[in-house]
XYZ file of C-alpha atoms in Angstrom:
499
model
C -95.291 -71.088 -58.470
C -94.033 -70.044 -54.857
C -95.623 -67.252 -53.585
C -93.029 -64.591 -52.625
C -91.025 -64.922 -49.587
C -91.337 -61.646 -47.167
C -88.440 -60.422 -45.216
C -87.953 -57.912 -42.989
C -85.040 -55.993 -41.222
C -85.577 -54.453 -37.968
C -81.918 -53.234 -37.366
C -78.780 -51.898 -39.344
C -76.114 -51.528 -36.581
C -76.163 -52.268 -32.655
C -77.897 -49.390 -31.131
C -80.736 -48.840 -33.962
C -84.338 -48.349 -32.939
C -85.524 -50.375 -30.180
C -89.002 -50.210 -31.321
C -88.321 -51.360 -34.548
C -88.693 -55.685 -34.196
C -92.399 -54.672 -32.860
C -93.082 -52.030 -35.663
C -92.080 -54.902 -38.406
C -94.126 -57.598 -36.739
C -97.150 -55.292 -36.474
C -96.933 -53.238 -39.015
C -97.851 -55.992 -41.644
C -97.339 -59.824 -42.845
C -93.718 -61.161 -42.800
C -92.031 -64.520 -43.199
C -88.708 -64.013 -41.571
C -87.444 -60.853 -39.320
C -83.752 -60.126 -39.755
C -81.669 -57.731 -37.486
C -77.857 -56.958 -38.706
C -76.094 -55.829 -35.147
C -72.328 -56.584 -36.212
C -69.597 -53.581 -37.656
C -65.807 -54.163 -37.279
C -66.070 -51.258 -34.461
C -68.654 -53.771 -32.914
C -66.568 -56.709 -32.726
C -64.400 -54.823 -30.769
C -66.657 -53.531 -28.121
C -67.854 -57.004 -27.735
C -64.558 -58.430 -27.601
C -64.092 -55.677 -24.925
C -67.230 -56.349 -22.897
C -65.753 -60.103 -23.399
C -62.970 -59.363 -21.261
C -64.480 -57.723 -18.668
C -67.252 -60.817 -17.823
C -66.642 -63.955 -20.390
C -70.799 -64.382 -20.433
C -70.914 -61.342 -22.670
C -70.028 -60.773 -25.940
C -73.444 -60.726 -27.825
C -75.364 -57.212 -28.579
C -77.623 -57.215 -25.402
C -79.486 -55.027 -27.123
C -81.199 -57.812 -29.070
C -82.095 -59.548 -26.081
C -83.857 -56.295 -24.545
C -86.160 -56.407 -27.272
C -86.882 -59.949 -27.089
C -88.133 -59.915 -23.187
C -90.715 -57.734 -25.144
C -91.331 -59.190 -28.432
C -90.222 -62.700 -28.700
C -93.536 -63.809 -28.059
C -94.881 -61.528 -30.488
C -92.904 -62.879 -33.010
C -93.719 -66.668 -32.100
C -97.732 -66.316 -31.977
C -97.407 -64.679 -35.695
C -95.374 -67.169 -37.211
C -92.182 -65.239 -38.243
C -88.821 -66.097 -37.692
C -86.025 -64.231 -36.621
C -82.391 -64.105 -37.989
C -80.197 -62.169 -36.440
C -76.292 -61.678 -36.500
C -76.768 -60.411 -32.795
C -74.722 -63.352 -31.444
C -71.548 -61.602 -31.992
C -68.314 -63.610 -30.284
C -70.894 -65.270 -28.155
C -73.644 -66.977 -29.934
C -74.164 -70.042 -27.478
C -74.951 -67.111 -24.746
C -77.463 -65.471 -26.890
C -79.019 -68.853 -27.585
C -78.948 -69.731 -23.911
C -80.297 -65.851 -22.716
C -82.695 -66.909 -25.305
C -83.962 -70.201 -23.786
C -84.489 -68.724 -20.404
C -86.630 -66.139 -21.258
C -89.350 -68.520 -23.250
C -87.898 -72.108 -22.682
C -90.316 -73.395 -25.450
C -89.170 -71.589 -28.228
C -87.164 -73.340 -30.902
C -83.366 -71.444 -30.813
C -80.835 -72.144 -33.194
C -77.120 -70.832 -33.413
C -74.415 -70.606 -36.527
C -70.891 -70.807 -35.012
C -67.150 -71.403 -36.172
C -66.458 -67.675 -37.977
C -64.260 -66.687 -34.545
C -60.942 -68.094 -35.146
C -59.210 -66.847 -31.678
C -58.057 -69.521 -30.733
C -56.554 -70.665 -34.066
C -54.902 -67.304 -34.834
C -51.120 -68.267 -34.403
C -51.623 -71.843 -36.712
C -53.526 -69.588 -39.000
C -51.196 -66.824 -39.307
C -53.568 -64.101 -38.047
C -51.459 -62.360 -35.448
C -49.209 -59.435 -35.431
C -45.903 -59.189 -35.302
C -45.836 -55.983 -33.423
C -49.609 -56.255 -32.302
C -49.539 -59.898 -31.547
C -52.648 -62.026 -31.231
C -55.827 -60.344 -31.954
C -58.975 -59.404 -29.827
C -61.189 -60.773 -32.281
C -60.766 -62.642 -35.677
C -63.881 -63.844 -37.043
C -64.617 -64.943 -40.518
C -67.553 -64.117 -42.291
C -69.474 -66.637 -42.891
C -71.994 -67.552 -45.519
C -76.135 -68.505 -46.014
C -75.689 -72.429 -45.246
C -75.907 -72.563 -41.389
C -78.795 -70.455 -41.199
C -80.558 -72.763 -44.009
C -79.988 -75.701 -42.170
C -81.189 -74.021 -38.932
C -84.404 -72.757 -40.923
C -85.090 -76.099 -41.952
C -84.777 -78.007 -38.906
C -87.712 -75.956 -37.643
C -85.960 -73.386 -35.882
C -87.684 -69.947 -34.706
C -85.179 -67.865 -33.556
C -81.096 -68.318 -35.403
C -78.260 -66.016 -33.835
C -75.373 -66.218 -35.574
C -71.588 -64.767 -35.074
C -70.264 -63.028 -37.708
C -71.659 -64.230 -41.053
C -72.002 -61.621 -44.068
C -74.597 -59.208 -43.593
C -76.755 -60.350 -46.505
C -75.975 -63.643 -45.598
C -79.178 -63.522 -43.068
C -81.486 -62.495 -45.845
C -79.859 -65.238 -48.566
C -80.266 -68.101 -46.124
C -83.335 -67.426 -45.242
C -84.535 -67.357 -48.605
C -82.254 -70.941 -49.817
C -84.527 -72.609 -46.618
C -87.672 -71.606 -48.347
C -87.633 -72.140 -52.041
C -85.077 -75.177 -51.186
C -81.944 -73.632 -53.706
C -78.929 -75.671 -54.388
C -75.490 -74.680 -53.763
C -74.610 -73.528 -57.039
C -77.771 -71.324 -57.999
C -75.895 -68.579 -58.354
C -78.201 -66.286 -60.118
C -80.707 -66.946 -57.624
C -78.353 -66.402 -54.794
C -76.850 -63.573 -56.237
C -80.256 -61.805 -56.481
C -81.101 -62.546 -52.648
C -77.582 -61.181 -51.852
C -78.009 -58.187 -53.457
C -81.626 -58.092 -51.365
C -79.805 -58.932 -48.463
C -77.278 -55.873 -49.107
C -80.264 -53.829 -49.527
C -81.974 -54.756 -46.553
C -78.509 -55.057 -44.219
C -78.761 -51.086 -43.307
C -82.389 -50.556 -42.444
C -83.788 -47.264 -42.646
C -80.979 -46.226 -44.929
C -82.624 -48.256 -48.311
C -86.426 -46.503 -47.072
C -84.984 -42.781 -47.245
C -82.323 -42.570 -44.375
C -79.497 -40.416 -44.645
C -80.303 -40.012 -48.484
C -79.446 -37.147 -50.358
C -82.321 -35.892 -51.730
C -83.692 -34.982 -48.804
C -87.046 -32.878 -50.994
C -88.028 -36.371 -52.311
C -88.378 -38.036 -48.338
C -91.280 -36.427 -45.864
C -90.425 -35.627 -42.667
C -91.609 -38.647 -41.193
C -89.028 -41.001 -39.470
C -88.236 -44.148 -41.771
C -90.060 -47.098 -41.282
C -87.782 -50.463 -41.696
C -87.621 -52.260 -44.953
C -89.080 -55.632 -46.708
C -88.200 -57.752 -49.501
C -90.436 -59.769 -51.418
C -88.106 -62.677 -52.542
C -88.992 -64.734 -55.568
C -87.875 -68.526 -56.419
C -85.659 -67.261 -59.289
C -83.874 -64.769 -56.463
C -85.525 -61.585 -58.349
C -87.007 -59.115 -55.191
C -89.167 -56.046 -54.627
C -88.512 -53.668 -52.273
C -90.773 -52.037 -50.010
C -91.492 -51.151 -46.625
C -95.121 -51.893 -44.296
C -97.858 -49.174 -44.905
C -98.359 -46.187 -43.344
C -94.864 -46.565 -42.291
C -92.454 -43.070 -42.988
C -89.937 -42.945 -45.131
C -89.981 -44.054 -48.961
C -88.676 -46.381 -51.510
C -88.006 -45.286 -54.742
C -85.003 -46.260 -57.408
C -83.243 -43.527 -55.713
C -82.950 -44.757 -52.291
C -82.915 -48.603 -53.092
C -79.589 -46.896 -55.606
C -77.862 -45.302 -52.500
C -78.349 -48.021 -51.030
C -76.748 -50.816 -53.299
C -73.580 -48.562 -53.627
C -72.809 -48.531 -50.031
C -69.576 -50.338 -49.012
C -69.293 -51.767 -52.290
C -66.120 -50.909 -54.933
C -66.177 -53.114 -58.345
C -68.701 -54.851 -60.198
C -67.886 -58.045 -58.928
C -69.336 -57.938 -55.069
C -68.101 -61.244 -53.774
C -69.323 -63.288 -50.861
C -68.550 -66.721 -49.107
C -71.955 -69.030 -51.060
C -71.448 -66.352 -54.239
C -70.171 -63.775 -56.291
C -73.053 -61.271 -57.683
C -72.693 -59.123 -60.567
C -73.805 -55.764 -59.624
C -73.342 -54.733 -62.946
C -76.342 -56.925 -64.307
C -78.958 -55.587 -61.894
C -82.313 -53.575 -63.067
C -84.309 -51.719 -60.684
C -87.769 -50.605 -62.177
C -90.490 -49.326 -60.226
C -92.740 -51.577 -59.320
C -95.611 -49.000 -57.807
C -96.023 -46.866 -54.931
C -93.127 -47.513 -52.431
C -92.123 -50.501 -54.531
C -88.714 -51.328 -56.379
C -88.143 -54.276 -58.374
C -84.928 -55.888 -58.185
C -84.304 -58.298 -61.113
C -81.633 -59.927 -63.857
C -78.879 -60.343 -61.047
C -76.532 -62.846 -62.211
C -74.222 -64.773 -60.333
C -70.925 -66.404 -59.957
C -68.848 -69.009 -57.632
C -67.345 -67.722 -54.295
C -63.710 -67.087 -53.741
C -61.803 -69.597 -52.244
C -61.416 -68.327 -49.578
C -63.017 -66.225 -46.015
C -62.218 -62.669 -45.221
C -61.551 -62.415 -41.865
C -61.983 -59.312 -39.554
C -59.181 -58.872 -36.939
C -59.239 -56.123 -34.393
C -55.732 -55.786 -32.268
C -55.573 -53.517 -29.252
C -54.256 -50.747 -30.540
C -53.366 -48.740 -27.306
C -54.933 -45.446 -25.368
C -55.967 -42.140 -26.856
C -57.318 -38.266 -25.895
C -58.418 -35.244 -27.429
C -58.602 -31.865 -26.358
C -60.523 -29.243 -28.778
C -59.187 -25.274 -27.273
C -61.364 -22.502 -28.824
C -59.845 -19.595 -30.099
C -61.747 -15.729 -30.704
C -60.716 -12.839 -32.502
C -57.729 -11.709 -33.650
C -54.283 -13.666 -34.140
C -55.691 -17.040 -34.516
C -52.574 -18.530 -36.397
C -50.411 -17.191 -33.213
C -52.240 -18.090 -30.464
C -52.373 -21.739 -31.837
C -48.877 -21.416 -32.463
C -48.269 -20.993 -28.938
C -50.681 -23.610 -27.606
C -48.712 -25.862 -29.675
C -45.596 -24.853 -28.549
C -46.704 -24.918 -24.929
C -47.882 -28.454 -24.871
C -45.220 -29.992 -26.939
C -42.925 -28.994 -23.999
C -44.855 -30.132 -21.479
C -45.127 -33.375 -23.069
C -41.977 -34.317 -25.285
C -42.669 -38.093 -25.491
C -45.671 -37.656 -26.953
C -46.772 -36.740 -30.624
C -50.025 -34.578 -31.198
C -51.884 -34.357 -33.966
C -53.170 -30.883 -34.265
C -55.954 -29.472 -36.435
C -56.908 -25.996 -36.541
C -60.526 -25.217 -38.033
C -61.133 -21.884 -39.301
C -64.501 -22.094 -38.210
C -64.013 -17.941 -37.471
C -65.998 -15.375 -39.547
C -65.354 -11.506 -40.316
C -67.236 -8.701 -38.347
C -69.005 -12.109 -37.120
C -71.829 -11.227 -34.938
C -72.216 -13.893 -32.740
C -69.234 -15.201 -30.462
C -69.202 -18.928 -31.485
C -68.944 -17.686 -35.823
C -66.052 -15.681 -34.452
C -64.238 -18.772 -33.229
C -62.134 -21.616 -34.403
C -61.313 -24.348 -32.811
C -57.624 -26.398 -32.200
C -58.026 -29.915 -31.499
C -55.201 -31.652 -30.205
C -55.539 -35.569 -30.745
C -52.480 -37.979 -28.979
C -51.807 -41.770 -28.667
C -49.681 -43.833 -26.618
C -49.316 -46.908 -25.331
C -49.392 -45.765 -21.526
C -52.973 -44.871 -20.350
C -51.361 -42.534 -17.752
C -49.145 -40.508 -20.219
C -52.504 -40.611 -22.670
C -54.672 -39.637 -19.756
C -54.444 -37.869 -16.884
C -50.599 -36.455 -17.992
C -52.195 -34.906 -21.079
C -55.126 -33.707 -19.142
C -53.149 -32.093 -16.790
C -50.651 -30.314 -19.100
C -53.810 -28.756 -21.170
C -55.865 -27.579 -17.770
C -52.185 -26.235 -16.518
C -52.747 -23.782 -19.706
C -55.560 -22.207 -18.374
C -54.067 -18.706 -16.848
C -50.444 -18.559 -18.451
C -51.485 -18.663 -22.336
C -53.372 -16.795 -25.187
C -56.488 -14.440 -24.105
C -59.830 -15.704 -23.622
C -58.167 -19.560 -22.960
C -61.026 -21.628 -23.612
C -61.996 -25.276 -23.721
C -64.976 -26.761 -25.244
C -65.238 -29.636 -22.312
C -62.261 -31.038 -19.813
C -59.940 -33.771 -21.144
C -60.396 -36.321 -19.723
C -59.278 -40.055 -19.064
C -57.291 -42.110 -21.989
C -59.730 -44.008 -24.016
C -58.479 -47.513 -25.741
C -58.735 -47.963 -29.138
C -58.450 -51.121 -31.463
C -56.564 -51.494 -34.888
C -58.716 -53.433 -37.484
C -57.583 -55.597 -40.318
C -58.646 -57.848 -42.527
C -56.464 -61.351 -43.969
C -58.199 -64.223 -45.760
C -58.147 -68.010 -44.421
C -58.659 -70.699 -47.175
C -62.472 -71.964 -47.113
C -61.952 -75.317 -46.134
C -59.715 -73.773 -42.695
C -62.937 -72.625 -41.259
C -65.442 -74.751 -39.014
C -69.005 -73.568 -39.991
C -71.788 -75.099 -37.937
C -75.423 -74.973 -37.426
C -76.370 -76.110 -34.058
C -80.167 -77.055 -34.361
C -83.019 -76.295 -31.844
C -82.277 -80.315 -30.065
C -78.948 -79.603 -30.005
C -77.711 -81.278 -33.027
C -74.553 -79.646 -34.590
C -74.619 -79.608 -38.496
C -71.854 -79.028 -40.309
C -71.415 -76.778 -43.197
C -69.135 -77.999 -45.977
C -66.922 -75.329 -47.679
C -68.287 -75.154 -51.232
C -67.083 -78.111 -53.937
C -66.404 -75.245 -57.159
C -64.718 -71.528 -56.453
C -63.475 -69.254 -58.728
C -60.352 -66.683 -57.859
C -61.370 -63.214 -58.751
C -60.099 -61.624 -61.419
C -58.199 -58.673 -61.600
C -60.217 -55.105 -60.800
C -61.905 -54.001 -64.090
C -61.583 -50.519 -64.897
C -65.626 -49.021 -65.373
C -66.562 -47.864 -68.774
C -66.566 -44.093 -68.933
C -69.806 -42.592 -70.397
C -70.489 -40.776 -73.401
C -69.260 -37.410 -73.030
C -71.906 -34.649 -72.812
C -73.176 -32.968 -75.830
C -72.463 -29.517 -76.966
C -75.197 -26.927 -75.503
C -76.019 -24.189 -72.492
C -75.108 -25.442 -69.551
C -75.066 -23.280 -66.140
C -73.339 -23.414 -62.770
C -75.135 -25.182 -59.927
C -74.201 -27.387 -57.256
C -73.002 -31.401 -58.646
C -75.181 -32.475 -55.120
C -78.297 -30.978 -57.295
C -77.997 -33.213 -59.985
C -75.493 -36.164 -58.590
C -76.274 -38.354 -55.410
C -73.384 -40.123 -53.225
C -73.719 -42.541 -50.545
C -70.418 -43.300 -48.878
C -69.711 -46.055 -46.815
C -66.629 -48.219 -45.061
C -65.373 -51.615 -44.119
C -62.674 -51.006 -41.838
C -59.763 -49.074 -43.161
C -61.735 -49.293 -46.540
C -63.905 -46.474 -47.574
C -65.896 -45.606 -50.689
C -67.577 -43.521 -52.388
C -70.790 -44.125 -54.421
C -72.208 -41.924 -56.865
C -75.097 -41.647 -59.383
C -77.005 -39.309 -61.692
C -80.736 -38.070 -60.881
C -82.819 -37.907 -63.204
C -84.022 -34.563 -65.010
C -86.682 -32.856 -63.366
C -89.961 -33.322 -64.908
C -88.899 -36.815 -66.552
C -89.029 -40.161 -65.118
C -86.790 -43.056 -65.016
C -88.449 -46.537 -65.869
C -85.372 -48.391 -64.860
C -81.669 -47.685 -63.843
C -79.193 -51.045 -64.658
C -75.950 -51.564 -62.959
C -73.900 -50.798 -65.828
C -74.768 -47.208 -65.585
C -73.091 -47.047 -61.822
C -70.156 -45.718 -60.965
C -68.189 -46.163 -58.017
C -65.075 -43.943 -56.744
């Protein structure tokens, strides 16, 4: 039998913890080191920094901490997988090179699709050609890099748990269509893909975390894609059903959680404790991938500006009745979105909890009109409107701001290559079987509750939610805790539900 496979995560989004590649690597034995540094918002502030020098476009971030722990990483055997190349992935590799010229650097390319949008029927009518369109990607590239011997793989925009799945199909040598075992290292991967968040980060029950920052998280991977979850020790935090839960129902919406290598059935997984800081992840089941790629597009979507006015004591409704009125003369050809927050109190006793606050939000395709126009119109309120004008900070330049979508591109449309440490580029065939997804199934509704006493109390007492977002596309995960004073051996899929 294969001993267990032991990957780490050392970042959720670009800007995490700095510290956090040389807390995994010293904090305790790993295999691999993964780093997920891609959002849609991300691929548009590289595809920003693209246009300003072409170089760019990879988190830079990543490379700060390599200058530091590269080396680190290389004496103790573990490799690195990281999405961090971004629209750039040959730069990263190259940045790479230069800093340690021996070290064995592999890239996955062929998700960005710019220069194919038009043939592929990606751009806009009314936006036109995007800023970015990249496809996600699946495991296969960064298998074959793995493989070949390589130390270090930066990749563009493969799926998040992608890093975690091919990292694991290099090791215990899986085939294409071992679903259930892929389907279990997905779901590890999903776990993994926001850091701190599966070890007790932004979780709801905040009495069951210390006070401790979270350390990063590890998954043991097995050869029949089954995982625990854990984290190094000593490290803050925790790991418990609960969090490894809020975890698996982030930025997910129906049982079926499909990917480009596989579809996983996230209504077949059991999580039973598995000790102290310790979740076992087991009886995922799998199924073929779509046919086809989601792609991430992000448009320039014009310029934008806020102003927030604060408003205290009396006539609150009237004075932002004439603030409105004010500034819609003063700038006709523009449409504000206003939003008045009755953040005031009664016989408050502080100045701020007698206060609300009017935030005036426009958007325009001319960065002058956005800008310095609006900026001027609100400061030119200053002495001729409602007593005690106040801002909370000056307006002030126009800010741009992109428009993501996503479309799909059949499977077969997409180049995916591995480019190996010597250079060698290996192609990554689309997969030979795919299955459409079937129509959304509508959850099974529990058992009502039985007659009893019941009292009032707050649902966030005794239900937990983790939301999360792709895009345009947000959910909302929730799930039961358990009773106090009882334990729960195991929680299985079926029992989530997801709104």
């Amino acid at each position: 039998m294969m001993p267990a496979l032991r990957v780490g995560n050392a970042s959720g989004f670009y800007g995490d913890r700095l510290s956090a590649v040389r807390e995994m690597l010293e904090g305790g034995e790993l295999d691999v080191l993964t780093g997920d540094y891609l959002a849609e918002l991300t691929m548009l502030i590289l595809g920003r920094d693209q246009l300003k020098d072409p170089s760019l476009g990879y988190a830079r971030t990543f490379l700060t901490q390599m200058r530091t722990d590269l080396s680190l990483a290389r004496q103790r055997g573990v490799a690195v997988v990281v999405n961090a190349g971004g629209l750039n992935p040959a730069g990263l590799a190259a940045a790479l090179r230069d800093l340690d010229p021996q070290a064995r650097v592999a890239r996955v390319e062929g998700d960005d699709l710019r220069t194919r949008a038009g043939r592929l029927g990606l751009s806009d009518p009314v936006l036109g050609d995007p800023l970015t369109a990249n496809a996600y990607l699946g495991c296969w590239g960064v298998a074959a890099a793995l493989q070949a011997g390589a130390e270090v793989v930066v990749t563009g925009r493969v799926t998040d748990a992608s890093l975690v799945v091919g990292a694991a199909a290099a090791h215990f040598g899986w085939g294409r269509e071992d679903y259930d075992a892929l389907a279990g290292a997905t779901v590890a991967g999903h776990v993994l893909e926001c850091g701190t968040q599966a070890t007790g980060g932004n979780y709801c029950f905040l009495d069951e975390v210390g006070d401790d920052l979270p350390g990063f998280p590890l998954a043991e991977l097995g050869a029949d894609g089954a995982s625990v979850v854990t984290k190094h020790p000593g490290s803050g935090g925790l790991v418990s059903p609960g969090t490894v839960t809020a975890q698996l129902l982030y930025e997910i919406a129906g049982p079926r959680y499909a990917g480009p290598d596989v579809v996983a059935r996230f209504d077949t997984i059991t999580l039973s404790p598995d000790g102290a800081d310790r979740v076992r992840i087991s009886g995922v089941r799998g199924e073929p991938p779509p046919p086809t790629l989601k792609v991430g597009l992000n448009h320039p979507g014009g310029f934008r500006n806020q102003a927030e006015l604060v408003f205290t004591g009396l006539d609150i409704e009237a004075k932002a009745a004439r603030v409105r009125a004010h500034l819609s003369s003063a700038l006709p050809d523009l449409e504000p979105e206003w939003t008045l927050a009755r953040t005031d109190h009664d016989d408050a006793d502080t100045e701020e909890t007698a206060s609300a606050l009017l935030r005036c939000h426009v958007k325009g395709s001319d960065a002058e009109s956005v800008g310095r126009r609006f900026s001027r119109a609100v400061v030119e309120l200053a002495l001729g409107s409602y007593p005690g004008f106040h801002l909370t900070g000056l307006p002030g330049d126009a800010s741009p701001f992109g428009v993501f979508s996503a479309a799909y591109v059949d499977q077969d449309a997409v180049e995916h290559v591995a480019v190996l440490p010597d250079g060698t580029r290996v192609a990554v065939d689309p997969p030979k079987r795919t299955e459409s997804l079937c129509a959304v199934e509508a959850p099974a509704l529990p058992e009502p509750l039985p007659a009893g006493p019941t009292r009032r109390a707050p649902l966030g007492r005794v239900v937990g939610a983790r939301s999360g977002d792709k895009g345009g596309d947000a959910n909302l995960g929730l799930w039961v805790r358990p009773a106090p004073g009882t334990t729960q051996a195991s929680r299985r899929g079926a029992g989530w539900r997801t709104s």
